[in-house]
Amino acid sequence: MALLARAAHAAHPTRIAAEALVERLADWGVDTVFGLPGDGINGLMEGLRRHRDRVRFLLVRHEEAAAFMAAGYAKATGRLGVCLATSGPGAIHLLNGLYDAKLDHAPVLAITGTQESAVLGTGYQQEVPVEHLYADVAEYNLVVGNPAQLPGVVDIAIRTALARRGVAHLTLPNDIQVAEAGKDPWRSVVPARPPATAPLYLPPPGVPRPEDLRAAAEVLNAGRKVALLVGAGARRARDEVLAVADTLAAPVIKTLRGKAVIPDDSPYAVGGIGLLGTRPGEELIDDCDTLFMIGTNFPYTRHLPPPGKVRTVQLEADPVRAGIRMPTEVPVIGDAREGLRELLPLLDRKQDRSHLARHQRKMERWNRRTEALGSARRTPIAPQHVIAAIDRYASDDAILTCDTGTVTTWAARHWTIRREREFYVSGNLATMAPGLPYAIALQHAYPGRQVIAYVGDGGFGMLMAEFLTAVHARLPITVVVSNNNTLGEIKWEQMVLGYPEHGVTYRDPVPDFAAWARACGALGTKVTKGKDVARAVKQALSYKGPALVDVNVDPNEPPMPGKVEYDQAKKFAEAFAKGQPHRTTIATTLAKDRIEQLTG
């Protein structure tokens, strides 16, 4: 009889608190948790195992990658991204990816474990007060101390992450994870929960106040030379942005994170501003009398018009962010798509199109010069040629993820948004290494689409083990490594400060990441000649599994700003005079660039 009783218990185990958490995640539509197991979350892993038919666990090789995957998933889908890590070092590793989510306003729930309740505060092994560690990064941050709190606090955490477009965090002691679900050992009052028929989450209203829309229309209608600056907050308002641009005869500047808002071949697009921007974009800032900022909190104020030079309207979802970058005559609070739809009937169609036509001509000249830099004739291989090949052969609905570095400049200028293409990067944190984890998460979210990670050797080297994660998960991502064996962005930043480069170039041999890809059981191709780039990229994009192309590119190709300022040129010259070690090859590369632009 005792044997039968044990067998019956094994067949129908006690429902544990971790199950209440996982079940609630599934109720909210969470289909994947990105993470790495550890002894601090064994109970949570058991909850996931018992409900693996509802929520998939995607095993990674570094917790930082798990947080990047959750952030990338949230950025691309607009849904909640979830990551899981053990106590102590595991929770610490999540932080970089969580700050990426926080600063780019992506809804992410981080779940961590901690030591049993009885030993907290005793200096136990791997004991880190995660709730204090996460005090800045998390909008909602709780140590679950009673099984009866679940699933109520899960609801609050997820609502907070979605409503505030940020990070929520729950940490569960080991003993709470495996305690009987719903049990209340202290007989406390259980928080009230909504009935099952109530919606779990109601989004905030997105339509601005009518009086604000009327004031915005008055300013925009009065402008003679209007410019639009659009950001990631307008990603789902493409048609509305284009309609406003057409009505106002306004060229459109796109921020880096807002690159996919409108197509690059649109007659209104003039590229970006700032170090990654275009000359037409920079010149438009100097030439407009009215600036309409839509869904952006562009932080680089030195690239915006000086205070008082232009009239400014800003359509922004968060009242806190309205007007903090520019003196804003009319701040309009609301969703970009809904706000523009209500604004459009109030706008007068501008008959004078000369302002738009002037900047269209400038953009045509810029595009011709930029295209010339992607020549296959260059030796060493020009990095622009690599991203131009990706752009040429990728599908019209491809998703490009990018690391931070010189690759960001090349992607910003040579990855053209057309039709349903998208682009994701660490925007405000600008951290290295998210390109590969983003690609894994996005390929998981969109299995039918082409997902390409365009990364530098520095960023790829940080989390390259996650390529094996893609292989094991059978995710057919394409990784293209722009390999200059150098921390290129820092090299050029040192020179712009007037200093010769120092400590940014790795020793030979140049790493062969293609060999690593083959060792993982995937397609790996090493490219050292410009004529072989196109073939390698085409092969990788058509391969049915994970593929990697590692291209040795010119380390002395400078990511020049769209419009070089006098102080920048002066500091560059000072670095040469002080003994820049590669000044001859850099000068030669700059000369080649100019020749290609004139003859391309």
Coordinates of C-alpha atoms in Angstrom, one line a residue:
M1 CA 0.0 0.0 0.0
A2 CA 2.8 2.4 0.8
L3 CA 4.4 1.7 -2.6
L4 CA 1.0 2.5 -4.3
A5 CA 0.7 5.7 -2.3
R6 CA 4.2 6.8 -3.4
A7 CA 3.4 6.0 -7.0
A8 CA 0.1 7.9 -6.8
H9 CA 2.0 10.9 -5.3
A10 CA 4.6 10.7 -8.1
A11 CA 1.9 10.7 -10.7
H12 CA 0.1 13.6 -9.1
P13 CA 2.8 15.8 -7.5
T14 CA 1.9 18.7 -5.3
R15 CA 1.4 21.9 -7.3
I16 CA 4.2 24.2 -6.4
A17 CA 4.4 28.0 -6.3
A18 CA 6.7 28.0 -9.3
E19 CA 3.8 26.5 -11.3
A20 CA 1.5 29.3 -10.3
L21 CA 4.1 31.7 -11.8
V22 CA 4.6 29.8 -15.0
E23 CA 0.9 29.3 -15.5
R24 CA 0.3 33.0 -15.1
L25 CA 3.0 33.8 -17.7
A26 CA 1.2 31.5 -20.1
D27 CA -2.1 33.3 -19.3
W28 CA -0.4 36.5 -20.4
G29 CA 0.6 35.0 -23.7
V30 CA 4.3 34.4 -22.8
D31 CA 5.5 31.6 -25.1
T32 CA 9.2 31.6 -24.4
V33 CA 11.6 32.2 -21.4
F34 CA 15.2 32.8 -22.2
G35 CA 17.6 31.7 -19.5
L36 CA 20.3 29.5 -17.9
P37 CA 19.6 27.1 -15.1
G38 CA 21.3 27.2 -11.7
D39 CA 20.8 25.8 -8.2
G40 CA 19.1 29.0 -7.2
I41 CA 16.2 28.4 -9.6
N42 CA 15.7 24.6 -9.6
G43 CA 12.1 25.1 -8.4
L44 CA 11.4 27.5 -11.2
M45 CA 12.9 25.1 -13.7
E46 CA 10.6 22.4 -12.4
G47 CA 7.6 24.7 -12.9
L48 CA 8.7 25.2 -16.5
R49 CA 9.2 21.5 -17.0
R50 CA 5.7 20.7 -15.8
H51 CA 4.3 23.3 -18.2
R52 CA 6.7 22.9 -21.1
D53 CA 3.6 22.4 -23.4
R54 CA 2.6 26.0 -22.7
V55 CA 5.9 27.9 -22.2
R56 CA 9.2 27.0 -24.0
F57 CA 12.5 27.4 -22.2
L58 CA 15.3 28.4 -24.5
L59 CA 18.6 27.5 -23.0
V60 CA 21.5 30.0 -23.5
R61 CA 25.1 30.0 -22.6
H62 CA 25.4 33.3 -20.8
E63 CA 22.7 35.1 -18.9
E64 CA 23.6 38.4 -20.5
A65 CA 22.5 36.9 -23.8
A66 CA 19.2 35.8 -22.2
A67 CA 18.5 39.4 -21.2
F68 CA 19.5 40.6 -24.7
M69 CA 17.2 38.0 -26.2
A70 CA 14.3 39.1 -24.0
A71 CA 14.9 42.8 -24.9
G72 CA 15.2 42.0 -28.6
Y73 CA 12.0 39.9 -28.6
A74 CA 10.2 42.8 -26.8
K75 CA 11.5 45.4 -29.2
A76 CA 10.5 43.5 -32.3
T77 CA 7.2 42.1 -31.2
G78 CA 5.9 44.7 -28.8
R79 CA 5.1 41.9 -26.4
L80 CA 6.7 41.0 -23.1
G81 CA 10.1 39.5 -23.1
V82 CA 11.0 37.2 -20.2
C83 CA 14.5 36.1 -19.0
L84 CA 15.5 33.8 -16.1
A85 CA 18.7 33.6 -14.1
T86 CA 19.9 31.9 -10.9
S87 CA 21.0 33.7 -7.8
G88 CA 24.2 35.7 -7.3
P89 CA 26.3 35.7 -10.4
G90 CA 23.5 34.7 -12.8
A91 CA 21.4 37.7 -11.7
I92 CA 24.4 40.0 -12.0
H93 CA 25.0 38.8 -15.6
L94 CA 21.5 39.8 -16.7
L95 CA 22.1 43.5 -15.9
N96 CA 23.6 44.7 -19.2
G97 CA 20.8 43.3 -21.2
L98 CA 18.2 44.6 -18.8
Y99 CA 19.6 48.1 -19.0
D100 CA 19.4 47.8 -22.8
A101 CA 15.7 47.1 -22.3
K102 CA 15.3 49.9 -19.8
L103 CA 17.0 52.6 -21.9
D104 CA 15.2 51.6 -25.2
H105 CA 11.8 51.3 -23.4
A106 CA 11.2 47.5 -24.1
P107 CA 8.9 45.6 -21.7
V108 CA 10.9 42.8 -20.1
L109 CA 10.3 40.7 -17.0
A110 CA 13.4 39.3 -15.3
I111 CA 12.9 36.4 -12.9
T112 CA 15.7 35.4 -10.6
G113 CA 16.3 33.1 -7.7
T114 CA 17.8 33.7 -4.3
Q115 CA 18.8 31.6 -1.2
E116 CA 16.2 30.0 1.1
S117 CA 14.4 32.5 3.3
A118 CA 16.0 31.2 6.5
V119 CA 19.6 32.0 5.4
L120 CA 19.0 35.4 3.8
G121 CA 21.2 38.0 5.4
T122 CA 23.8 35.4 6.7
G123 CA 26.4 35.8 4.0
Y124 CA 25.4 32.5 2.4
Q125 CA 27.1 31.3 -0.7
Q126 CA 26.2 33.4 -3.8
E127 CA 24.0 35.6 -1.7
V128 CA 23.5 38.9 -3.4
P129 CA 20.6 41.2 -2.5
V130 CA 19.3 41.2 -6.1
E131 CA 16.4 43.5 -5.2
H132 CA 18.9 46.2 -4.2
L133 CA 21.1 45.5 -7.3
Y134 CA 18.0 45.9 -9.5
A135 CA 16.7 49.0 -7.7
D136 CA 17.6 51.3 -10.6
V137 CA 17.0 49.1 -13.6
A138 CA 13.5 47.8 -12.6
E139 CA 10.2 49.7 -12.6
Y140 CA 8.8 47.0 -10.4
N141 CA 11.1 45.0 -8.1
L142 CA 10.0 42.5 -5.5
V143 CA 11.3 39.6 -3.4
V144 CA 8.4 37.1 -3.2
G145 CA 8.1 36.1 0.4
N146 CA 4.9 34.2 0.5
P147 CA 3.5 31.6 -2.0
A148 CA 0.1 33.2 -1.7
Q149 CA 1.4 36.3 -3.5
L150 CA 1.5 34.3 -6.7
P151 CA 0.0 34.9 -9.2
G152 CA -1.1 38.3 -8.1
V153 CA 2.3 39.9 -8.1
V154 CA 3.0 38.4 -11.5
D155 CA 0.1 40.4 -12.8
I156 CA 1.4 43.6 -11.2
A157 CA 4.9 43.0 -12.5
I158 CA 3.8 42.4 -16.1
R159 CA 1.3 45.3 -16.1
T160 CA 4.1 47.6 -14.9
A161 CA 6.5 46.4 -17.6
L162 CA 3.9 46.9 -20.3
A163 CA 2.5 50.2 -19.0
R164 CA 5.9 51.8 -18.3
R165 CA 7.7 50.1 -21.2
G166 CA 10.5 49.0 -19.0
V167 CA 11.9 46.2 -16.7
A168 CA 10.0 44.4 -14.0
H169 CA 11.8 42.0 -11.6
L170 CA 10.7 39.2 -9.4
T171 CA 13.1 37.2 -7.3
L172 CA 12.0 34.0 -5.5
P173 CA 13.8 32.3 -2.6
N174 CA 14.4 28.6 -3.1
D175 CA 11.9 27.5 -0.5
I176 CA 9.2 29.7 -1.9
Q177 CA 9.7 28.3 -5.4
V178 CA 8.9 24.7 -4.2
A179 CA 6.3 25.5 -1.6
E180 CA 2.7 24.4 -2.1
A181 CA 1.0 26.8 -4.5
G182 CA -1.3 29.2 -2.8
K183 CA -0.3 28.2 0.6
D184 CA -0.3 31.0 3.2
P185 CA 1.8 29.9 6.2
W186 CA 1.4 33.3 7.9
R187 CA -2.4 33.5 7.3
S188 CA -1.9 36.9 5.8
V189 CA -4.5 38.7 3.6
V190 CA -4.2 37.6 0.0
P191 CA -4.2 40.5 -2.4
A192 CA -7.5 40.7 -4.4
R193 CA -7.2 39.6 -8.0
P194 CA -9.5 40.4 -10.8
P195 CA -12.1 37.9 -11.9
A196 CA -11.2 35.5 -14.7
T197 CA -13.4 37.4 -17.1
A198 CA -11.6 40.8 -16.6
P199 CA -8.9 41.7 -19.1
L200 CA -5.4 41.2 -17.8
Y201 CA -4.2 44.5 -19.2
L202 CA -5.8 47.7 -20.6
P203 CA -3.4 49.8 -22.6
P204 CA -3.4 53.6 -21.9
P205 CA -5.4 55.8 -24.3
G206 CA -3.3 56.9 -27.3
V207 CA -5.3 59.8 -28.7
P208 CA -4.0 63.3 -27.7
R209 CA -6.2 66.1 -26.4
P210 CA -8.0 67.9 -29.2
E211 CA -6.8 71.3 -28.1
D212 CA -3.2 70.1 -28.3
L213 CA -3.7 68.8 -31.8
R214 CA -5.2 72.1 -32.9
A215 CA -2.2 74.0 -31.5
A216 CA 0.2 71.6 -33.2
A217 CA -1.6 72.1 -36.5
E218 CA -1.5 75.8 -36.2
V219 CA 2.3 75.8 -35.8
L220 CA 2.9 73.2 -38.6
N221 CA 0.6 75.0 -41.0
A222 CA 2.5 78.3 -40.5
G223 CA 5.9 76.7 -41.2
R224 CA 7.4 77.3 -44.6
K225 CA 10.3 74.8 -44.3
V226 CA 9.1 71.9 -42.1
A227 CA 11.2 68.9 -41.2
L228 CA 10.1 65.7 -39.5
L229 CA 12.4 63.8 -37.0
V230 CA 11.0 60.4 -36.4
G231 CA 12.1 57.7 -33.9
A232 CA 11.3 54.2 -32.7
G233 CA 8.0 55.4 -31.2
A234 CA 6.7 55.9 -34.7
R235 CA 7.6 52.4 -36.0
R236 CA 4.0 51.3 -36.4
A237 CA 2.9 54.6 -37.9
R238 CA 4.6 54.4 -41.3
D239 CA 1.5 55.3 -43.4
E240 CA 0.6 58.2 -41.1
V241 CA 4.2 59.6 -41.1
L242 CA 4.3 59.4 -44.9
A243 CA 0.9 61.1 -45.2
V244 CA 2.0 63.9 -42.9
A245 CA 5.3 64.3 -44.8
D246 CA 3.4 64.6 -48.1
T247 CA 0.9 67.1 -46.7
L248 CA 3.5 69.3 -45.2
A249 CA 6.1 68.8 -48.1
A250 CA 8.5 67.9 -45.3
P251 CA 11.7 65.8 -45.6
V252 CA 12.0 63.1 -42.9
I253 CA 15.0 62.5 -40.8
K254 CA 15.1 59.1 -39.1
T255 CA 16.9 58.3 -35.8
L256 CA 19.0 55.1 -35.7
R257 CA 16.3 53.2 -33.8
G258 CA 13.7 54.7 -36.1
K259 CA 15.4 53.6 -39.3
A260 CA 12.5 51.3 -40.2
V261 CA 9.8 53.9 -39.7
I262 CA 9.7 54.7 -43.4
P263 CA 11.5 53.2 -46.4
D264 CA 14.9 54.6 -47.4
D265 CA 13.8 54.8 -51.0
S266 CA 10.9 57.0 -50.0
P267 CA 11.0 60.5 -51.7
Y268 CA 10.8 62.0 -48.2
A269 CA 13.7 60.1 -46.5
V270 CA 17.0 62.0 -46.0
G271 CA 18.7 59.6 -43.7
G272 CA 19.8 60.5 -40.2
I273 CA 21.7 63.0 -38.2
G274 CA 24.6 62.8 -35.8
L275 CA 27.8 60.8 -36.2
L276 CA 25.9 58.0 -38.0
G277 CA 23.8 60.3 -40.1
T278 CA 23.9 61.7 -43.6
R279 CA 25.0 65.1 -45.0
P280 CA 21.4 65.8 -46.3
G281 CA 20.0 65.1 -42.8
E282 CA 22.5 67.5 -41.2
E283 CA 21.9 70.2 -43.7
L284 CA 18.1 69.9 -43.3
I285 CA 18.5 70.6 -39.6
D286 CA 20.2 73.9 -40.6
D287 CA 17.6 74.7 -43.2
C288 CA 14.2 74.1 -41.5
D289 CA 12.1 76.7 -39.7
T290 CA 9.8 74.2 -38.0
L291 CA 10.7 70.8 -36.5
F292 CA 8.1 68.1 -35.9
M293 CA 9.5 65.4 -33.6
I294 CA 7.5 62.1 -33.6
G295 CA 8.1 59.2 -31.3
T296 CA 11.7 60.2 -30.5
N297 CA 13.7 61.4 -27.5
F298 CA 16.8 62.0 -29.6
P299 CA 19.5 62.6 -27.0
Y300 CA 22.3 64.2 -29.1
T301 CA 21.2 67.8 -28.7
R302 CA 24.3 69.2 -30.4
H303 CA 22.9 67.9 -33.7
L304 CA 19.5 69.5 -33.2
P305 CA 18.7 73.2 -34.0
P306 CA 19.9 75.7 -31.4
P307 CA 17.2 76.9 -29.0
G308 CA 15.0 79.6 -30.5
K309 CA 16.0 78.9 -34.1
V310 CA 13.0 76.8 -35.0
R311 CA 9.4 76.3 -33.8
T312 CA 9.0 72.8 -32.4
V313 CA 6.1 70.4 -32.1
Q314 CA 6.7 67.0 -30.4
L315 CA 4.3 64.0 -30.4
E316 CA 5.5 61.8 -27.5
A317 CA 3.9 59.0 -25.6
D318 CA 5.6 59.9 -22.2
P319 CA 4.8 63.3 -20.7
V320 CA 8.2 63.2 -18.9
R321 CA 10.1 63.1 -22.1
A322 CA 8.2 65.9 -23.9
G323 CA 10.4 68.9 -24.3
I324 CA 13.5 67.7 -22.5
R325 CA 15.7 67.9 -25.7
M326 CA 14.3 71.0 -27.4
P327 CA 12.3 74.0 -26.3
T328 CA 9.0 72.6 -27.4
E329 CA 6.2 75.1 -28.3
V330 CA 3.5 72.4 -28.5
P331 CA 4.1 69.1 -26.7
V332 CA 1.4 66.6 -27.7
I333 CA 1.0 63.5 -25.6
G334 CA -0.2 60.3 -27.2
D335 CA 0.5 57.4 -29.5
A336 CA 2.2 58.2 -32.8
R337 CA -0.2 56.4 -35.1
E338 CA -3.4 57.5 -33.3
G339 CA -2.1 61.1 -32.8
L340 CA -1.1 61.5 -36.5
R341 CA -4.4 60.1 -37.7
E342 CA -6.3 62.7 -35.7
L343 CA -3.8 65.5 -36.7
L344 CA -3.9 64.9 -40.5
P345 CA -7.4 66.4 -41.1
L346 CA -6.2 69.6 -39.4
L347 CA -3.2 70.1 -41.6
D348 CA -3.2 72.3 -44.8
R349 CA -1.5 70.8 -47.8
K350 CA 1.5 72.9 -48.8
Q351 CA 1.5 74.0 -52.4
D352 CA 5.2 75.2 -52.4
R353 CA 7.2 72.0 -52.7
S354 CA 10.6 73.6 -53.3
H355 CA 11.9 72.9 -49.8
L356 CA 11.3 69.2 -50.2
A357 CA 12.6 69.1 -53.8
R358 CA 15.9 70.8 -52.7
H359 CA 16.6 68.1 -50.1
Q360 CA 15.5 65.3 -52.5
R361 CA 18.3 66.4 -54.9
K362 CA 20.8 66.4 -52.0
M363 CA 19.8 62.9 -51.0
E364 CA 20.2 61.7 -54.6
R365 CA 23.8 62.9 -54.7
W366 CA 24.5 61.4 -51.3
N367 CA 23.1 58.0 -52.3
R368 CA 25.3 58.0 -55.4
R369 CA 28.4 58.7 -53.4
T370 CA 27.6 56.2 -50.7
E371 CA 26.9 53.5 -53.2
A372 CA 30.3 54.1 -54.8
L373 CA 32.1 53.3 -51.5
G374 CA 30.8 49.7 -51.6
S375 CA 33.0 48.7 -54.5
A376 CA 34.3 45.1 -54.7
R377 CA 37.6 46.4 -56.3
R378 CA 39.0 47.7 -53.0
T379 CA 41.9 46.0 -51.3
P380 CA 41.7 45.4 -48.3
I381 CA 38.0 44.8 -48.4
A382 CA 35.9 47.9 -47.7
P383 CA 33.4 47.2 -44.9
Q384 CA 30.9 49.1 -46.9
H385 CA 31.1 46.4 -49.6
V386 CA 30.1 43.7 -47.1
I387 CA 27.0 45.5 -45.9
A388 CA 26.1 46.5 -49.4
A389 CA 26.2 42.8 -50.4
I390 CA 23.9 41.9 -47.5
D391 CA 21.6 44.7 -48.6
R392 CA 21.6 43.5 -52.2
Y393 CA 20.8 39.8 -51.5
A394 CA 18.6 39.9 -48.4
S395 CA 14.8 39.5 -48.8
D396 CA 12.4 42.4 -48.7
D397 CA 11.1 41.3 -45.3
A398 CA 14.6 40.6 -43.8
I399 CA 15.4 41.7 -40.2
L400 CA 18.9 43.0 -39.6
T401 CA 20.3 43.1 -36.1
C402 CA 23.5 45.1 -35.5
D403 CA 26.1 45.5 -32.8
T404 CA 27.6 48.7 -31.6
G405 CA 30.7 49.9 -33.3
T406 CA 31.8 50.9 -36.8
V407 CA 29.3 48.3 -38.1
T408 CA 26.6 50.5 -36.8
T409 CA 27.7 53.3 -39.1
W410 CA 27.8 51.0 -42.2
A411 CA 24.4 49.5 -41.4
A412 CA 22.8 52.9 -40.8
R413 CA 24.0 54.1 -44.3
H414 CA 24.0 50.9 -46.4
W415 CA 21.2 48.8 -45.0
T416 CA 18.2 50.1 -46.9
I417 CA 14.7 49.8 -45.5
R418 CA 12.3 48.7 -48.2
R419 CA 8.9 47.1 -47.9
E420 CA 8.8 45.1 -44.7
R421 CA 12.5 45.2 -43.7
E422 CA 13.4 45.9 -40.1
F423 CA 16.5 47.0 -38.1
Y424 CA 17.3 46.5 -34.4
V425 CA 20.3 47.8 -32.4
S426 CA 21.1 48.8 -28.8
G427 CA 20.1 52.4 -29.1
N428 CA 20.6 54.4 -25.9
L429 CA 22.8 52.0 -24.0
A430 CA 24.9 51.4 -27.2
T431 CA 26.4 48.3 -25.7
M432 CA 28.5 45.8 -27.5
A433 CA 27.4 42.1 -28.1
P434 CA 23.5 42.2 -28.6
G435 CA 23.5 41.6 -32.3
L436 CA 23.8 37.8 -32.1
P437 CA 21.3 37.3 -29.2
Y438 CA 18.8 39.7 -30.8
A439 CA 19.0 37.6 -34.0
I440 CA 18.3 34.4 -32.1
A441 CA 15.3 35.8 -30.3
L442 CA 13.9 37.4 -33.5
Q443 CA 14.3 34.2 -35.5
H444 CA 12.5 32.4 -32.8
A445 CA 9.7 35.0 -32.9
Y446 CA 9.5 35.1 -36.7
P447 CA 10.5 31.7 -38.0
G448 CA 9.4 32.4 -41.5
R449 CA 11.6 35.5 -42.0
Q450 CA 15.2 36.0 -42.9
V451 CA 17.2 37.2 -39.8
I452 CA 20.7 38.5 -40.2
A453 CA 23.1 39.5 -37.5
Y454 CA 25.7 42.1 -38.8
V455 CA 28.4 42.3 -36.1
G456 CA 32.0 43.3 -35.5
D457 CA 34.7 40.9 -34.3
G458 CA 34.7 42.6 -30.9
G459 CA 31.0 42.3 -30.2
F460 CA 30.8 38.8 -31.7
G461 CA 33.8 37.6 -29.6
M462 CA 32.0 38.5 -26.4
L463 CA 29.0 36.2 -26.8
M464 CA 30.1 33.9 -29.6
A465 CA 29.1 30.8 -27.7
E466 CA 25.5 31.7 -28.4
F467 CA 26.0 30.8 -32.1
L468 CA 26.0 27.2 -30.7
T469 CA 22.6 28.0 -29.1
A470 CA 21.3 28.9 -32.6
V471 CA 22.6 25.6 -33.9
H472 CA 21.0 23.5 -31.1
A473 CA 17.7 25.4 -31.4
R474 CA 17.8 24.9 -35.2
L475 CA 17.4 28.6 -35.8
P476 CA 18.5 29.5 -39.4
I477 CA 20.1 32.8 -38.6
T478 CA 22.8 34.3 -40.8
V479 CA 25.8 36.0 -39.0
V480 CA 28.1 38.3 -41.0
V481 CA 31.2 39.3 -39.1
S482 CA 33.0 42.5 -40.2
N483 CA 36.4 41.5 -38.9
N484 CA 39.0 44.2 -38.7
N485 CA 40.7 42.7 -35.6
T486 CA 40.2 46.1 -34.0
L487 CA 37.9 47.9 -31.6
G488 CA 37.3 50.3 -34.6
E489 CA 34.8 52.7 -33.1
I490 CA 37.1 53.5 -30.1
K491 CA 40.1 53.8 -32.5
W492 CA 38.4 56.6 -34.4
E493 CA 37.0 58.2 -31.3
Q494 CA 40.5 58.4 -29.9
M495 CA 41.7 60.1 -33.1
V496 CA 38.8 62.6 -33.1
L497 CA 40.0 63.6 -29.6
G498 CA 43.4 64.3 -31.1
Y499 CA 45.1 61.3 -29.7
P500 CA 46.9 58.5 -31.6
E501 CA 45.2 55.1 -31.2
H502 CA 46.2 53.0 -28.2
G503 CA 45.1 49.6 -26.9
V504 CA 42.4 49.1 -29.5
T505 CA 44.1 46.7 -32.0
Y506 CA 44.4 42.9 -31.3
R507 CA 47.5 41.0 -32.2
D508 CA 47.7 38.7 -35.1
P509 CA 46.6 36.2 -36.1
V510 CA 43.2 37.6 -37.1
P511 CA 40.6 35.2 -35.6
D512 CA 38.8 32.8 -37.9
F513 CA 35.2 32.8 -36.7
A514 CA 34.2 30.7 -39.7
A515 CA 36.2 27.8 -38.2
W516 CA 34.2 28.2 -35.0
A517 CA 30.9 28.0 -37.0
R518 CA 32.0 24.8 -38.7
A519 CA 33.1 23.4 -35.3
C520 CA 29.5 24.0 -34.2
G521 CA 28.1 22.0 -37.1
A522 CA 27.0 25.0 -39.1
L523 CA 28.1 26.7 -42.4
G524 CA 31.2 28.8 -41.9
T525 CA 32.9 30.8 -44.7
K526 CA 36.1 32.9 -44.4
V527 CA 36.5 35.7 -46.9
T528 CA 39.7 37.6 -47.6
K529 CA 39.1 39.0 -51.1
G530 CA 36.5 41.5 -52.2
K531 CA 35.4 39.4 -55.2
D532 CA 34.3 36.5 -52.9
V533 CA 32.0 38.6 -50.7
A534 CA 28.9 38.4 -52.8
R535 CA 29.1 34.6 -53.4
A536 CA 29.6 34.0 -49.6
V537 CA 26.7 36.2 -48.6
K538 CA 24.4 34.7 -51.2
Q539 CA 25.3 31.2 -50.0
A540 CA 24.8 32.0 -46.4
L541 CA 21.4 33.6 -46.9
S542 CA 20.2 30.6 -48.9
Y543 CA 21.5 28.0 -46.4
K544 CA 18.8 26.1 -44.5
G545 CA 20.5 26.3 -41.1
P546 CA 22.7 28.7 -39.1
A547 CA 25.4 30.2 -41.2
L548 CA 28.3 32.5 -40.6
V549 CA 30.4 34.6 -43.0
D550 CA 33.7 36.0 -41.5
V551 CA 35.1 38.8 -43.7
N552 CA 38.5 40.4 -43.2
V553 CA 37.8 44.1 -43.7
D554 CA 40.0 47.2 -43.9
P555 CA 40.8 48.3 -40.3
N556 CA 41.7 51.7 -41.6
E557 CA 38.4 52.7 -43.1
P558 CA 37.1 55.6 -41.0
P559 CA 33.4 56.0 -40.3
M560 CA 33.3 59.6 -41.3
P561 CA 30.4 61.8 -40.1
G562 CA 27.9 62.8 -42.8
K563 CA 29.1 66.4 -42.4
V564 CA 32.7 66.8 -41.0
E565 CA 33.0 69.8 -38.6
Y566 CA 36.1 71.9 -38.4
D567 CA 37.0 70.8 -34.9
Q568 CA 36.7 67.2 -35.9
A569 CA 39.1 67.6 -38.8
K570 CA 41.5 69.6 -36.7
K571 CA 41.7 66.9 -34.0
F572 CA 42.1 64.2 -36.7
A573 CA 45.1 66.1 -38.0
E574 CA 46.5 66.4 -34.5
A575 CA 46.4 62.7 -34.0
F576 CA 48.4 62.2 -37.2
A577 CA 50.9 64.8 -36.1
K578 CA 51.3 63.0 -32.7
G579 CA 52.3 59.7 -34.3
Q580 CA 49.1 57.9 -35.3
P581 CA 50.6 54.4 -36.1
H582 CA 48.5 53.8 -39.3
R583 CA 48.4 57.4 -40.7
T584 CA 49.8 56.4 -44.1
T585 CA 47.3 53.7 -44.7
I586 CA 44.4 55.8 -43.3
A587 CA 45.3 58.6 -45.7
T588 CA 45.5 56.1 -48.5
T589 CA 42.0 54.8 -47.6
L590 CA 40.6 58.3 -47.5
A591 CA 42.0 59.0 -50.9
K592 CA 40.5 55.8 -52.3
D593 CA 37.1 56.7 -50.8
R594 CA 37.3 60.1 -52.6
I595 CA 38.3 58.5 -55.9
E596 CA 35.4 55.9 -55.7
Q597 CA 32.9 58.7 -55.0
L598 CA 34.1 60.7 -58.0
T599 CA 34.3 57.8 -60.4
G600 CA 31.7 55.4 -59.1

